[in-house]
mmCIF file of C-alpha atoms in Angstrom:
data_model
loop_
_atom_site.group_PDB
_atom_site.id
_atom_site.type_symbol
_atom_site.label_atom_id
_atom_site.label_comp_id
_atom_site.label_asym_id
_atom_site.label_seq_id
_atom_site.Cartn_x
_atom_site.Cartn_y
_atom_site.Cartn_z
ATOM 1 C CA MET X 670 27.966 7.738 49.608
ATOM 2 C CA LYS X 671 24.040 6.670 47.951
ATOM 3 C CA LYS X 672 25.255 3.211 47.275
ATOM 4 C CA ILE X 673 25.517 2.600 50.982
ATOM 5 C CA VAL X 674 22.850 4.559 52.208
ATOM 6 C CA LEU X 675 20.930 2.219 49.714
ATOM 7 C CA ILE X 676 22.426 -0.915 50.882
ATOM 8 C CA VAL X 677 21.747 0.242 54.818
ATOM 9 C CA SER X 678 18.286 0.683 53.851
ATOM 10 C CA ILE X 679 17.550 -2.750 52.520
ATOM 11 C CA VAL X 680 19.131 -4.402 55.532
ATOM 12 C CA LEU X 681 16.891 -2.233 57.788
ATOM 13 C CA PHE X 682 13.848 -3.347 55.640
ATOM 14 C CA ILE X 683 14.640 -7.130 55.330
ATOM 15 C CA SER X 684 15.131 -7.106 59.329
ATOM 16 C CA CYS X 685 12.307 -5.511 59.928
ATOM 17 C CA GLY X 686 10.460 -7.667 57.718
ATOM 18 C CA GLY X 687 11.697 -10.631 59.775
ATOM 19 C CA VAL X 688 10.783 -9.308 62.990
ATOM 20 C CA LYS X 689 7.494 -8.495 61.900
ATOM 21 C CA LYS X 690 6.356 -12.050 60.477
ATOM 22 C CA THR X 691 7.911 -13.304 64.070
ATOM 23 C CA GLN X 692 5.818 -10.482 65.583
ATOM 24 C CA GLU X 693 2.433 -11.828 63.435
ATOM 25 C CA ALA X 694 3.275 -15.732 64.401
ATOM 26 C CA LEU X 695 3.076 -14.612 68.122
ATOM 27 C CA ASN X 696 0.378 -12.394 67.728
ATOM 28 C CA SER X 697 -1.717 -14.646 66.187
ATOM 29 C CA GLY X 698 -1.083 -17.911 69.040
ATOM 30 C CA ASN X 699 1.692 -19.564 67.050
ATOM 31 C CA TYR X 700 4.303 -19.579 69.769
ATOM 32 C CA MET X 701 6.142 -22.001 68.428
ATOM 33 C CA THR X 702 6.445 -20.566 64.743
ATOM 34 C CA ALA X 703 7.598 -16.991 66.664
ATOM 35 C CA MET X 704 10.304 -18.860 69.346
ATOM 36 C CA ASN X 705 11.877 -21.044 66.474
ATOM 37 C CA LYS X 706 11.849 -17.670 64.101
ATOM 38 C CA ALA X 707 13.979 -15.686 66.888
ATOM 39 C CA ILE X 708 15.746 -18.442 68.398
ATOM 40 C CA LYS X 709 17.167 -19.046 65.030
ATOM 41 C CA ASN X 710 18.284 -14.979 64.567
ATOM 42 C CA LEU X 711 19.506 -14.805 67.807
ATOM 43 C CA ALA X 712 21.654 -17.990 67.789
ATOM 44 C CA ASP X 713 23.227 -16.200 64.674
ATOM 45 C CA ASN X 714 24.240 -12.529 66.480
ATOM 46 C CA LYS X 715 22.375 -12.412 70.111
ATOM 47 C CA THR X 716 24.383 -8.967 70.315
ATOM 48 C CA LYS X 717 23.046 -7.423 66.946
ATOM 49 C CA LYS X 718 21.436 -4.510 67.649
ATOM 50 C CA GLY X 719 18.821 -5.320 65.172
ATOM 51 C CA ASN X 720 17.748 -8.863 67.018
ATOM 52 C CA GLN X 721 16.628 -6.799 70.223
ATOM 53 C CA ALA X 722 13.636 -7.190 68.987
ATOM 54 C CA TYR X 723 13.746 -10.758 68.518
ATOM 55 C CA ILE X 724 14.461 -11.086 72.334
ATOM 56 C CA LEU X 725 11.099 -9.199 73.538
ATOM 57 C CA VAL X 726 9.218 -11.813 71.075
ATOM 58 C CA LEU X 727 11.137 -14.761 72.652
ATOM 59 C CA GLU X 728 10.528 -13.684 76.213
ATOM 60 C CA ASP X 729 7.051 -13.124 75.926
ATOM 61 C CA ALA X 730 5.804 -15.925 73.403
ATOM 62 C CA PHE X 731 8.047 -18.322 75.877
ATOM 63 C CA ALA X 732 5.725 -17.258 78.651
ATOM 64 C CA LYS X 733 2.874 -17.441 76.999
ATOM 65 C CA ASN X 734 3.511 -20.972 75.510
ATOM 66 C CA ALA X 735 4.386 -22.156 78.443
ATOM 67 C CA GLN X 736 1.449 -20.803 80.277
ATOM 68 C CA ARG X 737 -1.022 -22.420 77.596
ATOM 69 C CA GLU X 738 1.103 -25.706 77.224
ATOM 70 C CA GLU X 739 0.585 -26.096 81.298
ATOM 71 C CA GLN X 740 -3.238 -25.587 81.541
ATOM 72 C CA GLN X 741 -4.001 -28.288 78.420
ATOM 73 C CA ILE X 742 -1.808 -30.269 80.291
ATOM 74 C CA ALA X 743 -3.746 -29.855 83.870
ATOM 75 C CA PHE X 744 -6.858 -30.241 82.189
ATOM 76 C CA LEU X 745 -6.162 -33.427 80.206
ATOM 77 C CA GLU X 746 -4.574 -34.725 83.590
ATOM 78 C CA LYS X 747 -7.604 -33.874 85.365
ATOM 79 C CA ASP X 748 -9.926 -35.605 82.452
ATOM 80 C CA GLY X 749 -8.573 -39.001 83.995
ATOM 81 C CA ASN X 750 -8.632 -40.711 80.350
ATOM 82 C CA PRO X 751 -5.272 -42.715 79.594
ATOM 83 C CA ALA X 752 -5.480 -42.370 76.274
ATOM 84 C CA ASN X 753 -4.358 -38.591 76.698
ATOM 85 C CA LEU X 754 -1.212 -39.976 78.057
ATOM 86 C CA GLU X 755 0.691 -39.817 74.977
ATOM 87 C CA THR X 756 -0.551 -36.112 74.339
ATOM 88 C CA ILE X 757 0.474 -35.264 77.825
ATOM 89 C CA PHE X 758 4.271 -36.857 77.872
ATOM 90 C CA ASN X 759 4.514 -34.854 74.559
ATOM 91 C CA LYS X 760 3.759 -31.398 75.958
ATOM 92 C CA TYR X 761 6.082 -32.063 78.697
ATOM 93 C CA ASN X 762 9.025 -33.215 76.458
ATOM 94 C CA GLN X 763 8.364 -29.712 73.986
ATOM 95 C CA LEU X 764 8.244 -28.108 77.242
ATOM 96 C CA LYS X 765 11.314 -29.184 78.301
ATOM 97 C CA GLN X 766 13.142 -29.148 74.632
ATOM 98 C CA ILE X 767 12.902 -25.293 74.216
ATOM 99 C CA GLN X 768 14.523 -24.442 77.516
ATOM 100 C CA GLU X 769 17.159 -26.307 76.433
ATOM 101 C CA ARG X 770 17.090 -24.313 73.387
ATOM 102 C CA ILE X 771 17.078 -21.017 74.970
ATOM 103 C CA ARG X 772 19.529 -22.005 77.770
ATOM 104 C CA PRO X 773 22.623 -22.049 75.470
ATOM 105 C CA LEU X 774 21.513 -18.228 73.771
ATOM 106 C CA LEU X 775 21.323 -16.693 77.951
ATOM 107 C CA PRO X 776 22.073 -14.338 79.045
ATOM 108 C CA LEU X 777 19.865 -11.836 76.750
ATOM 109 C CA THR X 778 20.343 -8.480 76.968
ATOM 110 C CA ILE X 779 17.428 -5.797 76.327
ATOM 111 C CA TYR X 780 19.528 -2.827 76.231
ATOM 112 C CA ASP X 781 17.058 -0.211 75.737
ATOM 113 C CA GLU X 782 15.313 -1.667 79.442
ATOM 114 C CA GLY X 783 18.413 -2.073 80.873
ATOM 115 C CA ARG X 784 17.812 -5.408 82.074
ATOM 116 C CA GLU X 785 18.019 -9.157 80.991
ATOM 117 C CA ALA X 786 15.088 -11.065 79.575
ATOM 118 C CA ASN X 787 12.802 -13.141 81.905
ATOM 119 C CA PHE X 788 12.426 -16.839 81.492
ATOM 120 C CA ARG X 789 10.590 -19.190 84.089
ATOM 121 C CA PHE X 790 13.086 -22.651 83.558
ATOM 122 C CA VAL X 791 10.901 -25.448 85.118
ATOM 123 C CA ASN X 792 11.952 -29.153 86.091
ATOM 124 C CA TYR X 793 9.735 -31.221 84.468
ATOM 125 C CA ASN X 794 11.849 -34.148 84.238
ATOM 126 C CA ASN X 795 9.723 -35.951 87.164
ATOM 127 C CA ALA X 796 6.636 -34.966 85.273
ATOM 128 C CA ILE X 797 8.416 -36.328 82.355
ATOM 129 C CA LEU X 798 9.219 -39.778 84.082
ATOM 130 C CA ASP X 799 6.041 -40.266 85.775
ATOM 131 C CA THR X 800 3.983 -40.024 82.635
ATOM 132 C CA LYS X 801 6.184 -42.314 80.566
ATOM 133 C CA ASP X 802 6.033 -45.144 83.497
ATOM 134 C CA ASP X 803 1.910 -44.559 83.087
ATOM 135 C CA LEU X 804 1.778 -44.329 79.267
ATOM 136 C CA SER X 805 4.184 -47.424 79.247
ATOM 137 C CA ALA X 806 1.926 -49.181 80.945
ATOM 138 C CA TYR X 807 -1.206 -47.967 79.412
ATOM 139 C CA LEU X 808 0.318 -48.936 75.802
ATOM 140 C CA TYR X 809 1.138 -52.451 77.314
ATOM 141 C CA ASP X 810 -2.280 -53.647 78.753
ATOM 142 C CA SER X 811 -3.689 -52.023 75.944
ATOM 143 C CA ALA X 812 -1.532 -53.821 72.658
ATOM 144 C CA SER X 813 -1.438 -56.933 75.183
ATOM 145 C CA ASN X 814 -5.462 -56.851 75.130
ATOM 146 C CA VAL X 815 -5.521 -56.038 71.224
ATOM 147 C CA LEU X 816 -3.395 -59.053 71.001
ATOM 148 C CA GLU X 817 -5.092 -61.446 73.213
ATOM 149 C CA THR X 818 -8.866 -60.149 71.410
ATOM 150 C CA ALA X 819 -7.182 -59.879 67.759
ATOM 151 C CA ARG X 820 -9.563 -61.300 65.078
ATOM 152 C CA TYR X 821 -8.593 -59.742 62.055
ATOM 153 C CA LYS X 822 -4.733 -59.646 60.985
ATOM 154 C CA MET X 823 -5.149 -55.564 60.978
ATOM 155 C CA ASP X 824 -5.751 -55.925 64.416
ATOM 156 C CA TYR X 825 -2.502 -57.776 64.891
ATOM 157 C CA ARG X 826 -0.746 -54.910 62.959
ATOM 158 C CA ASN X 827 -2.107 -52.006 65.533
ATOM 159 C CA ALA X 828 -0.896 -53.893 67.840
ATOM 160 C CA TYR X 829 2.408 -54.587 66.654
ATOM 161 C CA ASN X 830 2.422 -50.421 66.279
ATOM 162 C CA ASP X 831 1.796 -49.752 69.599
ATOM 163 C CA PHE X 832 4.285 -52.562 70.972
ATOM 164 C CA LYS X 833 6.642 -50.888 68.460
ATOM 165 C CA TYR X 834 6.334 -47.261 69.796
ATOM 166 C CA LEU X 835 6.154 -48.569 73.573
ATOM 167 C CA GLN X 836 9.614 -50.121 72.599
ATOM 168 C CA GLU X 837 11.073 -47.124 71.032
ATOM 169 C CA LEU X 838 10.275 -45.227 74.257
ATOM 170 C CA ASN X 839 10.634 -47.419 76.895
ATOM 171 C CA PRO X 840 13.171 -50.096 75.337
ATOM 172 C CA GLY X 841 13.031 -53.546 77.328
ATOM 173 C CA TYR X 842 9.828 -52.818 79.250
ATOM 174 C CA GLY X 843 8.190 -55.925 80.198
ATOM 175 C CA GLN X 844 7.705 -58.380 77.264
ATOM 176 C CA THR X 845 7.413 -55.985 74.968
ATOM 177 C CA ALA X 846 9.914 -57.357 72.376
ATOM 178 C CA GLU X 847 8.349 -60.945 72.491
ATOM 179 C CA LYS X 848 4.686 -59.216 72.078
ATOM 180 C CA MET X 849 5.506 -57.456 69.338
ATOM 181 C CA ASP X 850 7.173 -60.097 67.457
ATOM 182 C CA GLU X 851 3.729 -62.164 67.823
ATOM 183 C CA ALA X 852 2.004 -59.731 66.438
ATOM 184 C CA TYR X 853 4.149 -59.600 63.531
ATOM 185 C CA GLN X 854 3.870 -63.362 62.517
ATOM 186 C CA LYS X 855 -0.133 -63.015 63.192
ATOM 187 C CA GLY X 856 -0.412 -59.700 61.375
ATOM 188 C CA LEU X 857 1.847 -61.011 58.565
ATOM 189 C CA ASP X 858 0.032 -61.934 55.034
ATOM 190 C CA TYR X 859 1.160 -65.378 52.872
ATOM 191 C CA VAL X 860 1.016 -65.151 49.339
ATOM 192 C CA LYS X 861 1.561 -68.048 47.879
ATOM 193 C CA VAL X 862 2.957 -67.160 43.658
ATOM 194 C CA LYS X 863 2.095 -70.122 40.764
ATOM 195 C CA ILE X 864 3.554 -69.728 37.057
ATOM 196 C CA GLU X 865 0.713 -71.039 34.880
ATOM 197 C CA ASN X 866 1.376 -72.122 30.984
ATOM 198 C CA ASP X 867 -1.405 -72.996 28.617
ATOM 199 C CA THR X 868 0.798 -72.399 26.006
ATOM 200 C CA GLU X 869 2.085 -74.558 23.690
ATOM 201 C CA GLN X 870 5.684 -72.955 23.673
ATOM 202 C CA VAL X 871 8.051 -73.815 26.376
ATOM 203 C CA ILE X 872 8.353 -71.172 28.823
ATOM 204 C CA PRO X 873 12.551 -70.673 29.394
ATOM 205 C CA GLU X 874 13.709 -72.260 32.680
ATOM 206 C CA ARG X 875 15.620 -69.016 33.504
ATOM 207 C CA LEU X 876 12.495 -66.406 32.773
ATOM 208 C CA GLU X 877 9.867 -68.998 35.001
ATOM 209 C CA GLU X 878 12.894 -68.146 37.920
ATOM 210 C CA GLU X 879 13.358 -64.678 37.691
ATOM 211 C CA LEU X 880 9.821 -64.595 37.592
ATOM 212 C CA LEU X 881 9.380 -66.357 40.723
ATOM 213 C CA ASP X 882 12.398 -64.770 42.469
ATOM 214 C CA PHE X 883 10.793 -62.330 44.196
ATOM 215 C CA ASN X 884 13.154 -60.994 46.682
ATOM 216 C CA THR X 885 15.096 -59.711 43.291
ATOM 217 C CA PHE X 886 11.811 -57.238 42.106
ATOM 218 C CA GLY X 887 12.963 -54.983 45.212
ATOM 219 C CA ILE X 888 9.367 -55.132 46.760
ATOM 220 C CA ASP X 889 10.007 -53.675 50.348
ATOM 221 C CA ASN X 890 6.373 -54.623 51.394
ATOM 222 C CA PHE X 891 6.589 -55.423 55.831
ATOM 223 C CA TRP X 892 3.404 -57.174 55.939
ATOM 224 C CA THR X 893 3.158 -59.641 52.779
ATOM 225 C CA LYS X 894 5.452 -63.007 52.128
ATOM 226 C CA PHE X 895 5.312 -64.187 49.160
ATOM 227 C CA HIS X 896 6.403 -68.023 48.887
ATOM 228 C CA SER X 897 6.931 -69.231 44.981
ATOM 229 C CA ARG X 898 7.852 -72.913 47.042
ATOM 230 C CA PRO X 899 4.934 -73.178 48.741
ATOM 231 C CA ILE X 900 5.255 -74.755 52.447
ATOM 232 C CA SER X 901 3.353 -77.826 52.936
ATOM 233 C CA LYS X 902 0.621 -77.342 56.083
ATOM 234 C CA MET X 903 1.116 -73.366 55.678
ATOM 235 C CA LYS X 904 -2.371 -71.705 55.778
ATOM 236 C CA TYR X 905 -1.997 -69.119 52.752
ATOM 237 C CA ASP X 906 -4.224 -65.968 52.537
ATOM 238 C CA TYR X 907 -3.617 -65.103 49.083
ATOM 239 C CA ALA X 908 -2.657 -66.987 45.576
ATOM 240 C CA LEU X 909 -1.278 -64.820 43.154
ATOM 241 C CA ASN X 910 -1.279 -66.644 39.645
ATOM 242 C CA LEU X 911 0.817 -65.520 36.394
ATOM 243 C CA ASP X 912 -0.839 -67.767 33.213
ATOM 244 C CA PHE X 913 0.758 -67.535 30.482
ATOM 245 C CA ARG X 914 -2.410 -67.435 27.998
ATOM 246 C CA GLU X 915 -0.499 -67.239 24.534
ATOM 247 C CA ILE X 916 3.238 -66.901 23.114
ATOM 248 C CA ASN X 917 3.301 -66.430 19.566
ATOM 249 C CA ILE X 918 6.559 -66.526 17.643
ATOM 250 C CA SER X 919 6.906 -64.892 13.871
ATOM 251 C CA PRO X 920 9.031 -66.991 11.226
ATOM 252 C CA GLU X 921 12.241 -65.714 10.869
ATOM 253 C CA ARG X 922 12.151 -63.280 7.615
ATOM 254 C CA VAL X 923 14.778 -61.447 5.359
ATOM 255 C CA ASN X 924 13.160 -59.228 3.306
ATOM 256 C CA GLU X 925 14.998 -57.485 0.341
ATOM 257 C CA THR X 926 14.662 -54.081 -0.779
ATOM 258 C CA GLN X 927 16.453 -52.501 -3.604
ATOM 259 C CA ILE X 928 17.060 -49.384 -4.144
ATOM 260 C CA ILE X 929 18.954 -47.657 -7.524
ATOM 261 C CA LYS X 930 20.997 -44.703 -7.164
ATOM 262 C CA GLU X 931 22.738 -42.190 -9.140
ATOM 263 C CA LYS X 932 24.897 -39.053 -8.359
ATOM 264 C CA GLN X 933 26.823 -36.475 -10.216
ATOM 265 C CA ILE X 934 30.209 -36.578 -9.090
ATOM 266 C CA LYS X 935 33.497 -34.461 -10.152
ATOM 267 C CA ASP X 936 35.619 -36.488 -12.996
ATOM 268 C CA GLY X 937 38.916 -34.500 -13.523
ATOM 269 C CA TYR X 938 38.203 -30.896 -15.080
ATOM 270 C CA GLU X 939 38.323 -29.489 -18.736
ATOM 271 C CA TYR X 940 39.256 -25.883 -20.020
ATOM 272 C CA LEU X 941 36.402 -23.892 -20.497
ATOM 273 C CA LEU X 942 35.678 -22.328 -24.465
ATOM 274 C CA ASP X 943 33.761 -19.661 -25.810
ATOM 275 C CA GLU X 944 30.744 -19.668 -28.308
ATOM 276 C CA ASN X 945 33.468 -19.582 -30.966
ATOM 277 C CA GLY X 946 35.579 -22.683 -29.560
ATOM 278 C CA ASN X 947 38.363 -20.336 -27.877
ATOM 279 C CA ALA X 948 40.440 -21.097 -24.826
ATOM 280 C CA VAL X 949 38.848 -18.447 -22.293
ATOM 281 C CA ARG X 950 41.339 -17.167 -19.841
ATOM 282 C CA ASP X 951 41.458 -15.035 -17.008
ATOM 283 C CA SER X 952 42.729 -11.900 -16.313
ATOM 284 C CA LEU X 953 46.204 -13.111 -15.811
ATOM 285 C CA GLY X 954 46.541 -14.917 -19.464
ATOM 286 C CA ASN X 955 45.560 -18.353 -17.902
ATOM 287 C CA ARG X 956 43.369 -20.954 -18.672
ATOM 288 C CA ILE X 957 40.200 -21.185 -16.784
ATOM 289 C CA GLU X 958 39.429 -24.893 -15.894
ATOM 290 C CA ILE X 959 36.004 -26.043 -15.026
ATOM 291 C CA ASP X 960 35.248 -29.775 -13.272
ATOM 292 C CA ARG X 961 34.075 -32.382 -15.899
ATOM 293 C CA MET X 962 31.190 -34.082 -14.255
ATOM 294 C CA ARG X 963 29.731 -37.648 -14.940
ATOM 295 C CA THR X 964 26.905 -39.796 -13.838
ATOM 296 C CA VAL X 965 27.408 -42.616 -11.633
ATOM 297 C CA ARG X 966 24.937 -45.558 -10.939
ATOM 298 C CA CYS X 967 24.962 -48.118 -7.989
ATOM 299 C CA ASN X 968 22.124 -50.801 -7.390
ATOM 300 C CA PHE X 969 22.005 -50.930 -3.698
ATOM 301 C CA TYR X 970 20.200 -54.278 -2.170
ATOM 302 C CA GLN X 971 19.135 -53.896 1.739
ATOM 303 C CA PHE X 972 18.323 -56.875 3.687
ATOM 304 C CA THR X 973 16.324 -56.389 7.334
ATOM 305 C CA GLN X 974 16.427 -59.507 9.199
ATOM 306 C CA PHE X 975 13.059 -59.828 11.202
ATOM 307 C CA LYS X 976 11.223 -61.855 13.898
ATOM 308 C CA SER X 977 9.260 -61.083 16.994
ATOM 309 C CA ALA X 978 7.877 -63.124 20.083
ATOM 310 C CA GLN X 979 4.756 -61.585 21.671
ATOM 311 C CA ILE X 980 3.643 -63.141 24.704
ATOM 312 C CA GLY X 981 -0.270 -62.615 26.494
ATOM 313 C CA ALA X 982 -0.817 -63.393 29.711
ATOM 314 C CA LYS X 983 -3.170 -62.778 32.951
ATOM 315 C CA VAL X 984 -2.576 -62.140 36.397
ATOM 316 C CA SER X 985 -4.915 -63.073 39.177
ATOM 317 C CA ILE X 986 -4.915 -62.730 42.585
ATOM 318 C CA THR X 987 -7.503 -65.156 44.741
ATOM 319 C CA ASP X 988 -8.397 -64.229 48.552
ATOM 320 C CA LEU X 989 -8.380 -68.056 49.674
ATOM 321 C CA SER X 990 -10.474 -67.506 53.068
ATOM 322 C CA ASN X 991 -13.473 -67.533 50.481
ATOM 323 C CA GLY X 992 -12.360 -68.329 46.936
ATOM 324 C CA GLN X 993 -12.779 -65.375 45.747
ATOM 325 C CA GLU X 994 -10.823 -63.441 42.884
ATOM 326 C CA ILE X 995 -10.471 -60.329 44.486
ATOM 327 C CA ASN X 996 -8.146 -58.709 41.572
ATOM 328 C CA SER X 997 -6.555 -59.911 37.342
ATOM 329 C CA TYR X 998 -4.632 -57.922 35.401
ATOM 330 C CA PRO X 999 -4.090 -58.488 31.804
ATOM 331 C CA LEU X 1000 -0.350 -58.641 30.471
ATOM 332 C CA SER X 1001 1.080 -58.140 27.343
ATOM 333 C CA SER X 1002 4.478 -58.040 25.861
ATOM 334 C CA GLU X 1003 6.627 -57.679 22.695
ATOM 335 C CA PHE X 1004 10.178 -58.239 21.593
ATOM 336 C CA ILE X 1005 10.938 -57.622 18.407
ATOM 337 C CA PHE X 1006 14.478 -58.422 16.560
ATOM 338 C CA GLU X 1007 15.698 -56.644 13.884
ATOM 339 C CA HIS X 1008 19.140 -56.118 11.781
ATOM 340 C CA ILE X 1009 19.602 -54.460 8.523
ATOM 341 C CA TYR X 1010 22.699 -55.347 6.940
ATOM 342 C CA ALA X 1011 23.389 -54.355 2.395
ATOM 343 C CA ASN X 1012 25.406 -55.133 -0.134
ATOM 344 C CA TYR X 1013 25.152 -53.684 -3.594
ATOM 345 C CA GLN X 1014 26.272 -53.284 -7.542
ATOM 346 C CA GLY X 1015 28.134 -50.735 -9.085
ATOM 347 C CA ASP X 1016 29.943 -47.611 -8.181
ATOM 348 C CA ARG X 1017 29.250 -47.073 -4.581
ATOM 349 C CA ARG X 1018 30.504 -43.169 -4.932
ATOM 350 C CA ALA X 1019 26.627 -43.074 -6.166
ATOM 351 C CA LEU X 1020 25.384 -43.997 -2.291
ATOM 352 C CA ASP X 1021 24.987 -41.565 0.169
ATOM 353 C CA ASN X 1022 26.811 -41.704 3.834
ATOM 354 C CA GLU X 1023 24.186 -43.697 5.720
ATOM 355 C CA LEU X 1024 23.672 -46.051 3.393
ATOM 356 C CA VAL X 1025 27.393 -46.697 2.943
ATOM 357 C CA ALA X 1026 27.357 -47.203 6.573
ATOM 358 C CA LEU X 1027 25.410 -50.526 5.840
ATOM 359 C CA LEU X 1028 27.544 -52.092 3.875
ATOM 360 C CA ASP X 1029 30.032 -52.882 6.565
ATOM 361 C CA LEU X 1030 27.521 -54.956 8.358
ATOM 362 C CA ALA X 1031 26.672 -58.795 7.670
ATOM 363 C CA ALA X 1032 23.893 -60.918 8.134
ATOM 364 C CA VAL X 1033 24.377 -62.477 12.011
ATOM 365 C CA PRO X 1034 22.448 -65.537 13.656
ATOM 366 C CA PHE X 1035 18.681 -65.203 14.066
ATOM 367 C CA PRO X 1036 18.030 -65.476 18.185
ATOM 368 C CA SER X 1037 16.785 -68.748 19.319
ATOM 369 C CA ASN X 1038 12.727 -68.857 20.235
ATOM 370 C CA GLU X 1039 13.746 -69.305 24.056
ATOM 371 C CA GLN X 1040 15.825 -65.931 23.678
ATOM 372 C CA MET X 1041 12.841 -64.240 22.147
ATOM 373 C CA VAL X 1042 10.685 -65.598 24.408
ATOM 374 C CA TYR X 1043 12.812 -64.552 27.126
ATOM 375 C CA ASP X 1044 13.702 -61.009 25.569
ATOM 376 C CA ALA X 1045 9.978 -60.385 26.071
ATOM 377 C CA GLY X 1046 9.813 -61.610 29.252
ATOM 378 C CA GLU X 1047 11.841 -58.355 30.759
ATOM 379 C CA ASP X 1048 8.895 -56.287 30.367
ATOM 380 C CA LEU X 1049 6.675 -58.707 32.069
ATOM 381 C CA LYS X 1050 8.532 -59.035 34.942
ATOM 382 C CA ALA X 1051 8.580 -55.219 35.298
ATOM 383 C CA ARG X 1052 4.509 -54.693 34.750
ATOM 384 C CA LEU X 1053 4.410 -57.656 37.152
ATOM 385 C CA LYS X 1054 6.748 -55.619 39.796
ATOM 386 C CA THR X 1055 4.434 -52.842 39.667
ATOM 387 C CA ILE X 1056 0.964 -54.908 39.819
ATOM 388 C CA VAL X 1057 2.299 -56.750 42.964
ATOM 389 C CA ARG X 1058 4.272 -53.565 44.313
ATOM 390 C CA GLN X 1059 0.621 -51.447 43.741
ATOM 391 C CA GLN X 1060 -1.581 -54.438 45.464
ATOM 392 C CA GLN X 1061 -2.983 -54.043 48.468
ATOM 393 C CA PHE X 1062 -3.884 -57.384 50.108
ATOM 394 C CA GLN X 1063 -5.914 -56.395 53.542
#
């Protein structure tokens, strides 16, 4: 019985805590928060006795929110500034949406007062449509004016964003789609990309193609287009140069290391004798056997094949409108080829397990210089990708 009482008390405590927070939101003027909490609880179970308080909060918050929003709308409309149209439009929509969320819950009965909760619903459709028309005309005229008078790419981008919003708000309005495309094309940055090789080594063709293939970089830059094969008569905004300064490839080396290993191993058994040379027996009269140990020796020869490639490069970004280099980044990358194998002379039982595993390996062909440079370039690609992704061209 005590357990049941405790569970009921906990449930009541949690319920009261939820109502208290909802009431606090109402009292502090956070009407939307109070309505959201109340609607959520009532949607779960509107007839639950413990949810009666949420009905009263919802009724009060709805009335106060509608009054405040309508007063603010009236003030903004009286102000007459077309820049307020978007705010007015959003407020009307919010008022309509909260009504649509409450409507499915009706009727909401307040048992203690013997009545149903009262919500003054208003048809905002005409106001929404009228404001939408006014806002559409304002956005269209404003964005069109920016498009016609723009001096900088950011102006075109701002016009594009307004046209895009207008297209979502009122699809097909005027020539919105055509003007949006025009603003996008004029707001684009075009970057020509070039690789220069100031080293005495040949850059593998495959690596050069991958470094220039920005489509595979996964760079989602809406306002920037990279051209690794510049188009004649195209006016480019920026140049991105990847300059290979040095490519160093080490000689192919094989280093030999000799290790001498010794180990005591079991080699049969012998009988245990006492100090007088007599056989020692166990309690059953059997002669006691002991392991006979011997030392084995092995010469272990470890061979390490080694070759490395280092690349040093510089990425520079130039503003072609004035010829100024706006950013430069050093790049370096290294790839190491290393292969270990071994053989032996003597008794391999003297070797530890990790050394024995190397005996199953043999020498392998060294990678070509071209392959070494390509492998070193893999890391270079990742670093170049990071630089391009972080670069703000405007």
